[in-house]
Tab-separated table of C-alpha atoms and ligand atoms in Angstrom:
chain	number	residue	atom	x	y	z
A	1	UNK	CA	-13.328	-14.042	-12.732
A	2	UNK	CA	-10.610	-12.993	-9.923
A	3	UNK	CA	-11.279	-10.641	-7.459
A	4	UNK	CA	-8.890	-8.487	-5.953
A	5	UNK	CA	-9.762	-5.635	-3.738
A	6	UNK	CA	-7.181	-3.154	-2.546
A	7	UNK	CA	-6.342	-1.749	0.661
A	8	UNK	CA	-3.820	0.739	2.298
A	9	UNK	CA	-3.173	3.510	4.016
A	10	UNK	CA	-3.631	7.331	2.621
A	11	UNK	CA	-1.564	8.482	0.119
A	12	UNK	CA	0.403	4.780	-0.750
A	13	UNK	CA	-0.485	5.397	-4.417
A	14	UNK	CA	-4.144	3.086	-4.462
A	15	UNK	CA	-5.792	4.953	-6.682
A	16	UNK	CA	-3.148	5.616	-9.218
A	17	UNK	CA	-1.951	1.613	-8.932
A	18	UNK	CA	-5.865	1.155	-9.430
A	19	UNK	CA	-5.714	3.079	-13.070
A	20	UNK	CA	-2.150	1.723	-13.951
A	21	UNK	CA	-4.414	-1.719	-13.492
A	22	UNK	CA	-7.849	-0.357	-14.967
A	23	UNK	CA	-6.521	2.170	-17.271
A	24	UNK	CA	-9.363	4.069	-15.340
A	25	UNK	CA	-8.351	8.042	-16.221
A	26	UNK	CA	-10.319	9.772	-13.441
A	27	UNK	CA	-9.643	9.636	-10.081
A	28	UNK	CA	-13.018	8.954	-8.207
A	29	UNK	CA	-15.230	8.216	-10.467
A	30	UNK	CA	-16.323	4.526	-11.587
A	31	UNK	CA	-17.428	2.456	-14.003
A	32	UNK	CA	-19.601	1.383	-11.948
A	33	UNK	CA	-19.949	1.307	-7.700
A	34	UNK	CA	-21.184	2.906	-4.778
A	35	UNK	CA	-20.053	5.911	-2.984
A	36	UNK	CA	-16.253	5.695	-2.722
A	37	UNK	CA	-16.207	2.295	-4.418
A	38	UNK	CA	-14.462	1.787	-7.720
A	39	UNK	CA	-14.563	-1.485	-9.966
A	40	UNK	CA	-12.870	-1.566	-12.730
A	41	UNK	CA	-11.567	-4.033	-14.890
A	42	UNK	CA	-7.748	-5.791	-15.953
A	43	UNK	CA	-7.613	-7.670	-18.975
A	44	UNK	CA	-5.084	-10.530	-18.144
A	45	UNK	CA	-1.739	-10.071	-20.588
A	46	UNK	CA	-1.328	-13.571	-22.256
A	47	UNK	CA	1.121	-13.923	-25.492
A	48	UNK	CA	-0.472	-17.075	-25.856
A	49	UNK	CA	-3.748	-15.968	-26.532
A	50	UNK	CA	-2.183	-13.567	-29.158
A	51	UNK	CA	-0.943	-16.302	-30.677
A	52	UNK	CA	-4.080	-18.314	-31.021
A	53	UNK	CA	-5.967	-15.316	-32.271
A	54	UNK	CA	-3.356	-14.603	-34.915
A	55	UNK	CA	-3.987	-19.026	-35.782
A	56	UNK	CA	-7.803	-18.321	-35.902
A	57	UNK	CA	-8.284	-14.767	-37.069
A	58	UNK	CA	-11.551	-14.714	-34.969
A	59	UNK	CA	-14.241	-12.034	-34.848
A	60	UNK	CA	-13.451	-11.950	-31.109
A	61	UNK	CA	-10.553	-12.039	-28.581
A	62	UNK	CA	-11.429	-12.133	-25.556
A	63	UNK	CA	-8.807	-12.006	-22.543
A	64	UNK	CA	-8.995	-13.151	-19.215
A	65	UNK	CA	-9.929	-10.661	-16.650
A	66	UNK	CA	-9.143	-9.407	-13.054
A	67	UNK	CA	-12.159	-7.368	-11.032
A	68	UNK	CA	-10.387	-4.317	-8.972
A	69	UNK	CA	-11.931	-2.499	-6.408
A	70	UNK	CA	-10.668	0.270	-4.970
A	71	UNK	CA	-11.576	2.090	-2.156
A	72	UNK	CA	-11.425	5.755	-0.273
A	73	UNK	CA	-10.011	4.365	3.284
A	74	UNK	CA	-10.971	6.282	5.852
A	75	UNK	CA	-7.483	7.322	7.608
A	76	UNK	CA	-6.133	5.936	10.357
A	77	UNK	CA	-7.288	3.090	12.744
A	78	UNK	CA	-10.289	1.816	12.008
A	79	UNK	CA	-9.842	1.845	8.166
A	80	UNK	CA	-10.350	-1.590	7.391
A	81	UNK	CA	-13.645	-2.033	10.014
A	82	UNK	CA	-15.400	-0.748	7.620
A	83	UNK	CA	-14.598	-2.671	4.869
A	84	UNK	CA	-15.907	-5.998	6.474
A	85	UNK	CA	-19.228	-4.500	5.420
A	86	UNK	CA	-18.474	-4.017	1.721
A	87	UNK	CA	-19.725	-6.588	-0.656
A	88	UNK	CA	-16.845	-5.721	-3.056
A	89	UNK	CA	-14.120	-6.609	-0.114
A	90	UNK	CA	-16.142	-9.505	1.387
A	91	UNK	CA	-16.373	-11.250	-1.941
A	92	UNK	CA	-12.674	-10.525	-3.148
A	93	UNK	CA	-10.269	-13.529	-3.598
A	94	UNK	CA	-7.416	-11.665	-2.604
A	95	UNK	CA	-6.295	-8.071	-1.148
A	96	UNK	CA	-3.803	-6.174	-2.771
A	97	UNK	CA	-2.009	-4.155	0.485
A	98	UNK	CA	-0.945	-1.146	-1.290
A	99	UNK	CA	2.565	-0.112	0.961
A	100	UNK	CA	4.041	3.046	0.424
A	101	UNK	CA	7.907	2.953	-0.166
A	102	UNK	CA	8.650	6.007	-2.329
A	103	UNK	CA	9.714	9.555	-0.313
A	104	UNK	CA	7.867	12.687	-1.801
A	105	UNK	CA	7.531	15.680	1.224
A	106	UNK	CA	4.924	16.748	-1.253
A	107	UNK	CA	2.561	13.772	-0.344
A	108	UNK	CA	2.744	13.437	3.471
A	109	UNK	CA	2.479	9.987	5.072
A	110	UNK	CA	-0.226	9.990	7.476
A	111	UNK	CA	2.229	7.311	9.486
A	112	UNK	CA	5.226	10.320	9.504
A	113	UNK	CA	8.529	8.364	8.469
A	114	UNK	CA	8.281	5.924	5.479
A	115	UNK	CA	8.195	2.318	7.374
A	116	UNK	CA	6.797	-0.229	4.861
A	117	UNK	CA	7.462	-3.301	7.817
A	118	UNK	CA	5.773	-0.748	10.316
A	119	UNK	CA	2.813	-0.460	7.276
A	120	UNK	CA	2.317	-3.663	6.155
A	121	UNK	CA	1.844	-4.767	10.117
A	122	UNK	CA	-0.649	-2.365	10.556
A	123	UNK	CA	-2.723	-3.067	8.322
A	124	UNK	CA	-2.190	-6.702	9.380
A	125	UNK	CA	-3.429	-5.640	12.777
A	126	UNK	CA	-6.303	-3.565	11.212
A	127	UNK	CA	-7.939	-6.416	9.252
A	128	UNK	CA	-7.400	-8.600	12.229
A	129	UNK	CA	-9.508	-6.100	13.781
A	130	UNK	CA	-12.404	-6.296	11.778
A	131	UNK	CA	-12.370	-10.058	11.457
A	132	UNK	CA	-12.558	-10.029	15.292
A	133	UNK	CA	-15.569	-7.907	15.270
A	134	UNK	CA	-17.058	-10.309	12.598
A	135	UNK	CA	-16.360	-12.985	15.005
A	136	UNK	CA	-18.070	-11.613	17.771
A	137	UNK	CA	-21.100	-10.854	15.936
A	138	UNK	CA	-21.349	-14.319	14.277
A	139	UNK	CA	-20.627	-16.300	18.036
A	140	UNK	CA	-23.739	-14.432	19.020
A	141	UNK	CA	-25.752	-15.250	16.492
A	142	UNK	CA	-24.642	-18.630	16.564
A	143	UNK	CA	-25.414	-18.814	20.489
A	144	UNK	CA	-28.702	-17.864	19.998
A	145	UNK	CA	-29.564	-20.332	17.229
A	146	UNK	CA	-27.795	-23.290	18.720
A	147	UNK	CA	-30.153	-22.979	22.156
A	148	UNK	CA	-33.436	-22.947	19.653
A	149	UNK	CA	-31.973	-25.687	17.321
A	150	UNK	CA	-28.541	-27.829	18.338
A	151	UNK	CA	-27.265	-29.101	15.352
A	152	UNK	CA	-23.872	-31.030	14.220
A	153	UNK	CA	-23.694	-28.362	11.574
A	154	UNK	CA	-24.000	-25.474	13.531
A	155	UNK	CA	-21.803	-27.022	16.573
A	156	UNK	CA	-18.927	-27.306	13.895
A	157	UNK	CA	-19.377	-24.054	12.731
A	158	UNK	CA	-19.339	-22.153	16.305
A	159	UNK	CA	-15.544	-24.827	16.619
A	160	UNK	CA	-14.326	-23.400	14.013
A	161	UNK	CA	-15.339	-19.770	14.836
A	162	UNK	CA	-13.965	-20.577	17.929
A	163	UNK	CA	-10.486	-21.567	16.479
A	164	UNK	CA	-10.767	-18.499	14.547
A	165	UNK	CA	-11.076	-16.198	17.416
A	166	UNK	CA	-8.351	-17.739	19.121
A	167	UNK	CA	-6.116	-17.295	16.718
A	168	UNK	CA	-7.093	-13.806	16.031
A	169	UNK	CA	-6.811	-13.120	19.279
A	170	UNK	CA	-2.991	-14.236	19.436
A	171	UNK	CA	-2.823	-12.124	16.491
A	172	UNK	CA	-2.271	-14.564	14.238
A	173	UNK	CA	-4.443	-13.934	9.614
A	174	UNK	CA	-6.619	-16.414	9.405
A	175	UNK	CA	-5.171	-17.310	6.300
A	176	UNK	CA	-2.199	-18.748	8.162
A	177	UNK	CA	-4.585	-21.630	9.660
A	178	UNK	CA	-4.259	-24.755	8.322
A	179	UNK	CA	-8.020	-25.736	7.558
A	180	UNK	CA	-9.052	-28.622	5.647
A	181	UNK	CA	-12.104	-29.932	3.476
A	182	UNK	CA	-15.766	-28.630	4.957
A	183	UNK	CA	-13.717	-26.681	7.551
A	184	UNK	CA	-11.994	-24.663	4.808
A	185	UNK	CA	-15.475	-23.780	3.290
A	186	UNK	CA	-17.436	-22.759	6.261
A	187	UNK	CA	-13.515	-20.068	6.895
A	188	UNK	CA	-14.428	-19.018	2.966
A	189	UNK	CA	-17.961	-18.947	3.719
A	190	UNK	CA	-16.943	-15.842	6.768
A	191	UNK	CA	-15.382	-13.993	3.976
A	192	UNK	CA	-13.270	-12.718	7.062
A	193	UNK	CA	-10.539	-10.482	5.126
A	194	UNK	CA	-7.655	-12.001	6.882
A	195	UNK	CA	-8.161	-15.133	5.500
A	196	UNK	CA	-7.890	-13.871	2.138
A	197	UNK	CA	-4.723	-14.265	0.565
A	198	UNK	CA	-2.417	-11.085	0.746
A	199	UNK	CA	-0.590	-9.260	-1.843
A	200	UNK	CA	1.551	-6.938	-1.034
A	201	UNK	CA	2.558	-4.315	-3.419
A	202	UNK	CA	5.520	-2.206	-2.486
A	203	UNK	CA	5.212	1.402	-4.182
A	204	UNK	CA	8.705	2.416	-4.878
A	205	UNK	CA	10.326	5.930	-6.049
A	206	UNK	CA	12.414	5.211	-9.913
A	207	UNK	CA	15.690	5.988	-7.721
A	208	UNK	CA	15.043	2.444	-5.686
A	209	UNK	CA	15.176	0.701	-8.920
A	210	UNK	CA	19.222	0.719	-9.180
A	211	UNK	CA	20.128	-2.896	-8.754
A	212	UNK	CA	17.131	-4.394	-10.019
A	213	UNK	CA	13.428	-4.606	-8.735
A	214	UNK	CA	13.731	-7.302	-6.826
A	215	UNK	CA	16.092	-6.278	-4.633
A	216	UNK	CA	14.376	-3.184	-3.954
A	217	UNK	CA	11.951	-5.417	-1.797
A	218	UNK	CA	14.609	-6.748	0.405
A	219	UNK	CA	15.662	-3.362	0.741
A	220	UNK	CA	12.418	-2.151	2.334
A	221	UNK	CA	12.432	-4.814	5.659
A	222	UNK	CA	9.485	-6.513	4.702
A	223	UNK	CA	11.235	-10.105	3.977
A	224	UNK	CA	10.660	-11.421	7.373
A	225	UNK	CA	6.505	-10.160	7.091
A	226	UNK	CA	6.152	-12.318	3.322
A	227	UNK	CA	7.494	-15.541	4.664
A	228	UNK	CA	4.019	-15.941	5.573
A	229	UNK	CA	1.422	-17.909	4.746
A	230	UNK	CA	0.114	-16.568	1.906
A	231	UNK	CA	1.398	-13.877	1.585
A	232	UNK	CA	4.083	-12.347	-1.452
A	233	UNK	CA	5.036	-8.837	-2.709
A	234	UNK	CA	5.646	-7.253	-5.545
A	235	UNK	CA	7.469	-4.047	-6.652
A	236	UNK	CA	5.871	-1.263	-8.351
A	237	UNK	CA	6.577	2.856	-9.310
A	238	UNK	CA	2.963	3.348	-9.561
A	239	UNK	CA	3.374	7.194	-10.554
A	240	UNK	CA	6.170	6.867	-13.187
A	241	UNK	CA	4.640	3.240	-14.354
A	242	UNK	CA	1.215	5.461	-15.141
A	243	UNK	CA	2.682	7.777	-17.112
A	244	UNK	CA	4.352	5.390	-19.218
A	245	UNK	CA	1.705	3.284	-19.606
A	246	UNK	CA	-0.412	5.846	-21.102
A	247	UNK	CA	2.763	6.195	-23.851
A	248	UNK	CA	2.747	4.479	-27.513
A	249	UNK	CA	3.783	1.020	-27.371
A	250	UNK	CA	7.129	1.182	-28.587
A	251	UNK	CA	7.975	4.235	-26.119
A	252	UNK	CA	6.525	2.425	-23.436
A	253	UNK	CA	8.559	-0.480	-24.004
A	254	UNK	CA	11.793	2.059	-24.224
A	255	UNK	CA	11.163	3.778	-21.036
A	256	UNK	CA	10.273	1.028	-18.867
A	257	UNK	CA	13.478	-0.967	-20.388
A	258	UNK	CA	15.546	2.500	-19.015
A	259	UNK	CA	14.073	1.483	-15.361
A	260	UNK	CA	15.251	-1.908	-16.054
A	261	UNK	CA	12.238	-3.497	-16.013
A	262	UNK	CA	11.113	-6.100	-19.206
A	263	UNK	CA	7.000	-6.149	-17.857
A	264	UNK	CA	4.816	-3.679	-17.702
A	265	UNK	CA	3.349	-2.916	-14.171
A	266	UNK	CA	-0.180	-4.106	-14.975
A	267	UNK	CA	1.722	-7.170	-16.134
A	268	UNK	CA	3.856	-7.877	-13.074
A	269	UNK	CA	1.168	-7.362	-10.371
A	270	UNK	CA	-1.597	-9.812	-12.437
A	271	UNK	CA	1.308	-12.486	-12.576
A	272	UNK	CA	1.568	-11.892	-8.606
A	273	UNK	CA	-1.720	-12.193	-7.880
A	274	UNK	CA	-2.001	-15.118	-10.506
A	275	UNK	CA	0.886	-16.802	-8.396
A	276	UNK	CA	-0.131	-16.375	-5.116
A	277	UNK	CA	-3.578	-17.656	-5.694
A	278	UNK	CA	-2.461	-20.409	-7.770
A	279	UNK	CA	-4.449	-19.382	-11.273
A	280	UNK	CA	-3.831	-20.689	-14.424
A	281	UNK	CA	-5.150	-20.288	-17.563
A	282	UNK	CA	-7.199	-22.494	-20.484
A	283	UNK	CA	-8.358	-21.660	-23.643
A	284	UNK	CA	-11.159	-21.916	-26.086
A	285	UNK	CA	-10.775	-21.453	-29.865
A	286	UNK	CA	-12.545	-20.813	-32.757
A	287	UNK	CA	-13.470	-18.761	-36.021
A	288	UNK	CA	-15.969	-17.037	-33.867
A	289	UNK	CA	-13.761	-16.122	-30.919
A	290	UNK	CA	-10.892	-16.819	-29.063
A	291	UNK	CA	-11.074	-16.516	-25.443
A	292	UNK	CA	-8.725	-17.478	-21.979
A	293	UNK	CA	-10.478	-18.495	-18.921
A	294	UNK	CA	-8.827	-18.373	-15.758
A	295	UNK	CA	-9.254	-20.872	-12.826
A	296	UNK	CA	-7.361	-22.413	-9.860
A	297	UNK	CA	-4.350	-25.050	-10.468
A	298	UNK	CA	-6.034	-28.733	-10.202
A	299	UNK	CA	-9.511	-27.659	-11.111
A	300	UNK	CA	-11.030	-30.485	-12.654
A	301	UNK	CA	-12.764	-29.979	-16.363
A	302	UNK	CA	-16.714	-30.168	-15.221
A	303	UNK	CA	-15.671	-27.069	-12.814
A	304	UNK	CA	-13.807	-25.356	-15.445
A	305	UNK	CA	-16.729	-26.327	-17.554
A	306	UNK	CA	-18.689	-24.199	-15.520
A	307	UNK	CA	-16.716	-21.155	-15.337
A	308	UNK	CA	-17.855	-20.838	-18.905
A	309	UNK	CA	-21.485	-21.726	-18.384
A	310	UNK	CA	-23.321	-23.807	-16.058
A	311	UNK	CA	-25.522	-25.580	-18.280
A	312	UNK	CA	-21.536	-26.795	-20.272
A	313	UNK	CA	-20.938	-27.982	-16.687
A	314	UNK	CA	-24.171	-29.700	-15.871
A	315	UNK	CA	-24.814	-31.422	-19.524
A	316	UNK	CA	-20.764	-32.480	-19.405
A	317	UNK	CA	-19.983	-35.090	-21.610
A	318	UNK	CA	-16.444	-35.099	-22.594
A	319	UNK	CA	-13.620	-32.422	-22.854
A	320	UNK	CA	-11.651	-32.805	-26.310
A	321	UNK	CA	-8.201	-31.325	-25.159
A	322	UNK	CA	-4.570	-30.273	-27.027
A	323	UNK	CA	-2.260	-28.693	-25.468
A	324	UNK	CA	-0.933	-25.541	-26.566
A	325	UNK	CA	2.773	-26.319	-27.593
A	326	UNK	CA	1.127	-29.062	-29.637
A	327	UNK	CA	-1.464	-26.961	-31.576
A	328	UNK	CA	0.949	-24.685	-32.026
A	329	UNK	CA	3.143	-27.061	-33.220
A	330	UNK	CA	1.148	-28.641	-35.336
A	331	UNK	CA	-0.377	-25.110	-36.915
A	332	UNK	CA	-3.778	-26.236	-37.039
A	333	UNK	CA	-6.605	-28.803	-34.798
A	334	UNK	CA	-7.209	-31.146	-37.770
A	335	UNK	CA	-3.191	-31.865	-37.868
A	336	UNK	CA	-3.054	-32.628	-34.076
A	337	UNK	CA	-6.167	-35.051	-34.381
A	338	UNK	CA	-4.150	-36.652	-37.653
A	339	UNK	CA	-1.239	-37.362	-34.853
A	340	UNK	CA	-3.756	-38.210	-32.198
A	341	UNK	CA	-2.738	-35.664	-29.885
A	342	UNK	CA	-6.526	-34.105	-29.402
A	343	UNK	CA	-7.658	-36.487	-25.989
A	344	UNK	CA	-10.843	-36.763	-24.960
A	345	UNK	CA	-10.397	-36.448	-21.097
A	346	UNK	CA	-13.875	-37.155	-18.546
A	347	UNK	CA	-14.823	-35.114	-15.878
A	348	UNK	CA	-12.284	-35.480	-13.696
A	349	UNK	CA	-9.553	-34.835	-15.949
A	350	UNK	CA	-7.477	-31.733	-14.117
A	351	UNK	CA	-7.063	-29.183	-16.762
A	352	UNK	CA	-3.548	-28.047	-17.266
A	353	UNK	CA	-2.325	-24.340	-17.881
A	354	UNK	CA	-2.442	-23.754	-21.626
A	355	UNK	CA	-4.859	-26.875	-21.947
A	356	UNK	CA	-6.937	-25.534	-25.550
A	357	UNK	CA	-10.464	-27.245	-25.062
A	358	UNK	CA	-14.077	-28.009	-26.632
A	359	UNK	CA	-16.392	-29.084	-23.923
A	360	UNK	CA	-19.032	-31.429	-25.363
A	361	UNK	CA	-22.479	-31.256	-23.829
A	362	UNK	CA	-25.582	-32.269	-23.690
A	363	UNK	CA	-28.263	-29.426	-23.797
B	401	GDP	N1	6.608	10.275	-6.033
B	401	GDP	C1	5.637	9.375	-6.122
B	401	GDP	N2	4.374	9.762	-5.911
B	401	GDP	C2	3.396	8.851	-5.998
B	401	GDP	C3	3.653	7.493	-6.321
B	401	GDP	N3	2.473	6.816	-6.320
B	401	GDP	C4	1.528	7.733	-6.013
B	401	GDP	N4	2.079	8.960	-5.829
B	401	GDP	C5	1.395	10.221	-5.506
B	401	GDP	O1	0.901	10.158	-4.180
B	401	GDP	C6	-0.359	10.802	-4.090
B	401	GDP	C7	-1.396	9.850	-3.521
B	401	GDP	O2	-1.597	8.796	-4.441
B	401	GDP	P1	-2.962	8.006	-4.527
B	401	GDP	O3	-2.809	6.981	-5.577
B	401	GDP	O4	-4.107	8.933	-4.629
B	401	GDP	O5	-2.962	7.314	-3.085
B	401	GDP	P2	-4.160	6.636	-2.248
B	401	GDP	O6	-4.536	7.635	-1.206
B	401	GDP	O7	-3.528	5.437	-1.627
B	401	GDP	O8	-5.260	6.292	-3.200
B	401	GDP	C8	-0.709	11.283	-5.496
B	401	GDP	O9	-0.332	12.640	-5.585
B	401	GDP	C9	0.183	10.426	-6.377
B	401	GDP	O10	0.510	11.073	-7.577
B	401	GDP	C10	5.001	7.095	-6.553
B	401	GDP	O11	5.299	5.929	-6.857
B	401	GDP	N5	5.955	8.080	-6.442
B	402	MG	MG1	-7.267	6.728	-3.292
């Protein structure tokens, strides 16, 4: 399952972009967590999964799903220090950078003016922070155990914290260096939270939304800050985009087509975060259940295997695959094996978004 773990200064509209995600009511209070710490889950919108369920009327469908975390920031500098030592951040696949664009002199900016470039930089600066402290921390550990024990392994590892350090010293995410192979999994192994990929979502007022959404986000003079590695945006009214998602379907759909927008907000930041980490989806299908499983573009099928169940991935014997225009298509499994269109791919085989799959195994 995804991870993504949000972060921003006071008052950008977390919390409430955390319940437009969660459908969480309360404010504080989790489903589970620690302290400030809130988890809650996003079921992953998929019209294709609607489909297959309405194909195999199963007992069960079961949607993707997104982990969220949200967390009380202390204000001010300093903020993100702290979450270097929270599992929930650490382990996240991506951070969602909450940046406050709406105006409201009810709900004072703890930055004064409005500044989402000024915002999304300082938070930049914050996390680069922390990771420097990790750094620091890890080089003297590292000293220590290289003059008991020098190893290739750990050598390597104190280069690359090295490179690291530079770079973070210059300023400079770590997820803008270019790492490659065993070099990329020691960075991943850090969990240093500016090597995570960054999402930035830009909290706008309804009045922004003249002119369509995604010109809002030039508007706010961030372009120049998500030409980075990395890094994207999307646009969001978290307030307004609550209310109307606690509506009835139909009025949902009517308000939020007033705004001018066709997705739903929990639908527009999943895609985001789906796109900027490269996720795709497959599916499994069946009288008992029909369920999507998300994993990374150009996984190969023992590793999505596993996302279902490592014993699938360890007893791997073959995947039978159809696609999903084809099974749709066809209307039914036994008509696409009648046109041989059901392959039976090996281990390698990298499964393709909307790939519909029975992994054979041996128990
Ligand atoms: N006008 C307006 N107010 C918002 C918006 N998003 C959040 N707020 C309000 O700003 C305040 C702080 O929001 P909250 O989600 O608690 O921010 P957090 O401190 O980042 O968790 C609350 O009173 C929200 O209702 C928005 O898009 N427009
Ligand atoms: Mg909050």
């Amino acid at each position: 399952m995804l991870r993504a773990a949000l972060v921003g200064f006071g008052s950008s509209g977390k919390t409430t972009l955390f319940q437009l995600m969660t459908s969480a009511k309360e404010t504080g209070r989790a489903a589970h967590g620690k302290g400030d710490v809130s988890i809650g889950i996003s079921k992953v919108p998929d019209a294709r999964l609607d489909r297959l369920t309405a194909m195999y009327n199963p007992r069960k469908r079961v949607p993707a799903t997104v982990e969220f975390t949200d967390l009380a920031m202390p204000a001010g500098t300093g903020g993100a220090a702290a979450l270097v030592d929270v599992v929930a951040y650490k382990n996240a696949d991506a951070l969602v950078h909450v940046v406050r664009a709406f105006e409201d002199p009810a709900v004072p900016h703890p930055g004064g003016a409005i500044d989402p470039a000024r915002d999304a930089q300082a938070m930049e600066d914050e996390l680069i922070l922390a990771d420097l402290g990790l750094v620091e921390r890890r080089l003297e550990r590292l000293d220590k155990d290289l003059k008991k024990n020098r190893s290739a392994d750990l050598e390597r590892e104190r280069d690359v914290i090295l490179l690291c350090k530079t770079a973070l010293e210059e300023g400079r995410p770590l997820r803008a260096l270019d790492l490659k192979g065993d070099d990329l999994k020691r960075l991943r192994g850090f969990q240093f939270l500016s090597a995570k990929p960054l999402l930035i979502v830009v909290n706008l007022d309804e009045s922004h939304l003249a002119g369509g959404i995604d010109r809002a986000i030039d508007r706010t003079g961030l372009t120049p800050f998500l030409s980075r590695a990395s890094t994207a945006a999307v646009a969001v009214c978290a307030k307004i985009e609550l209310e109307i998602a606690q509506l009835e379907a139909a009025d949902a759909a009517a308000f939020l087509k007033d705004l001018g927008l066709t997705e739903s907000g929990l639908d527009r930041v999943i895609r985001a975060t789906y796109d900027l980490l490269g996720y795709m989806s497959f599916f499994t299908v069946g009288e008992d259940e029909c369920r999507a499983w998300s994993i990374a573009r150009q996984t190969p099928a023992q590793l999505a295997a596993a996302e279902i169940h490592s014993d699938i991935a360890r007893g791997f014997i073959r995947a039978e695959v159809v696609g999903y225009d084809a099974l749709v298509g066809r209307g039914s499994m036994a008509a696409c094996r009648e046109h041989g269109e059901v392959r039976l791919e090996g281990k390698d085989y990298v499964v393709q978004d909307g790939d519909i799959i029975n992994f054979r195994f041996a128990t």
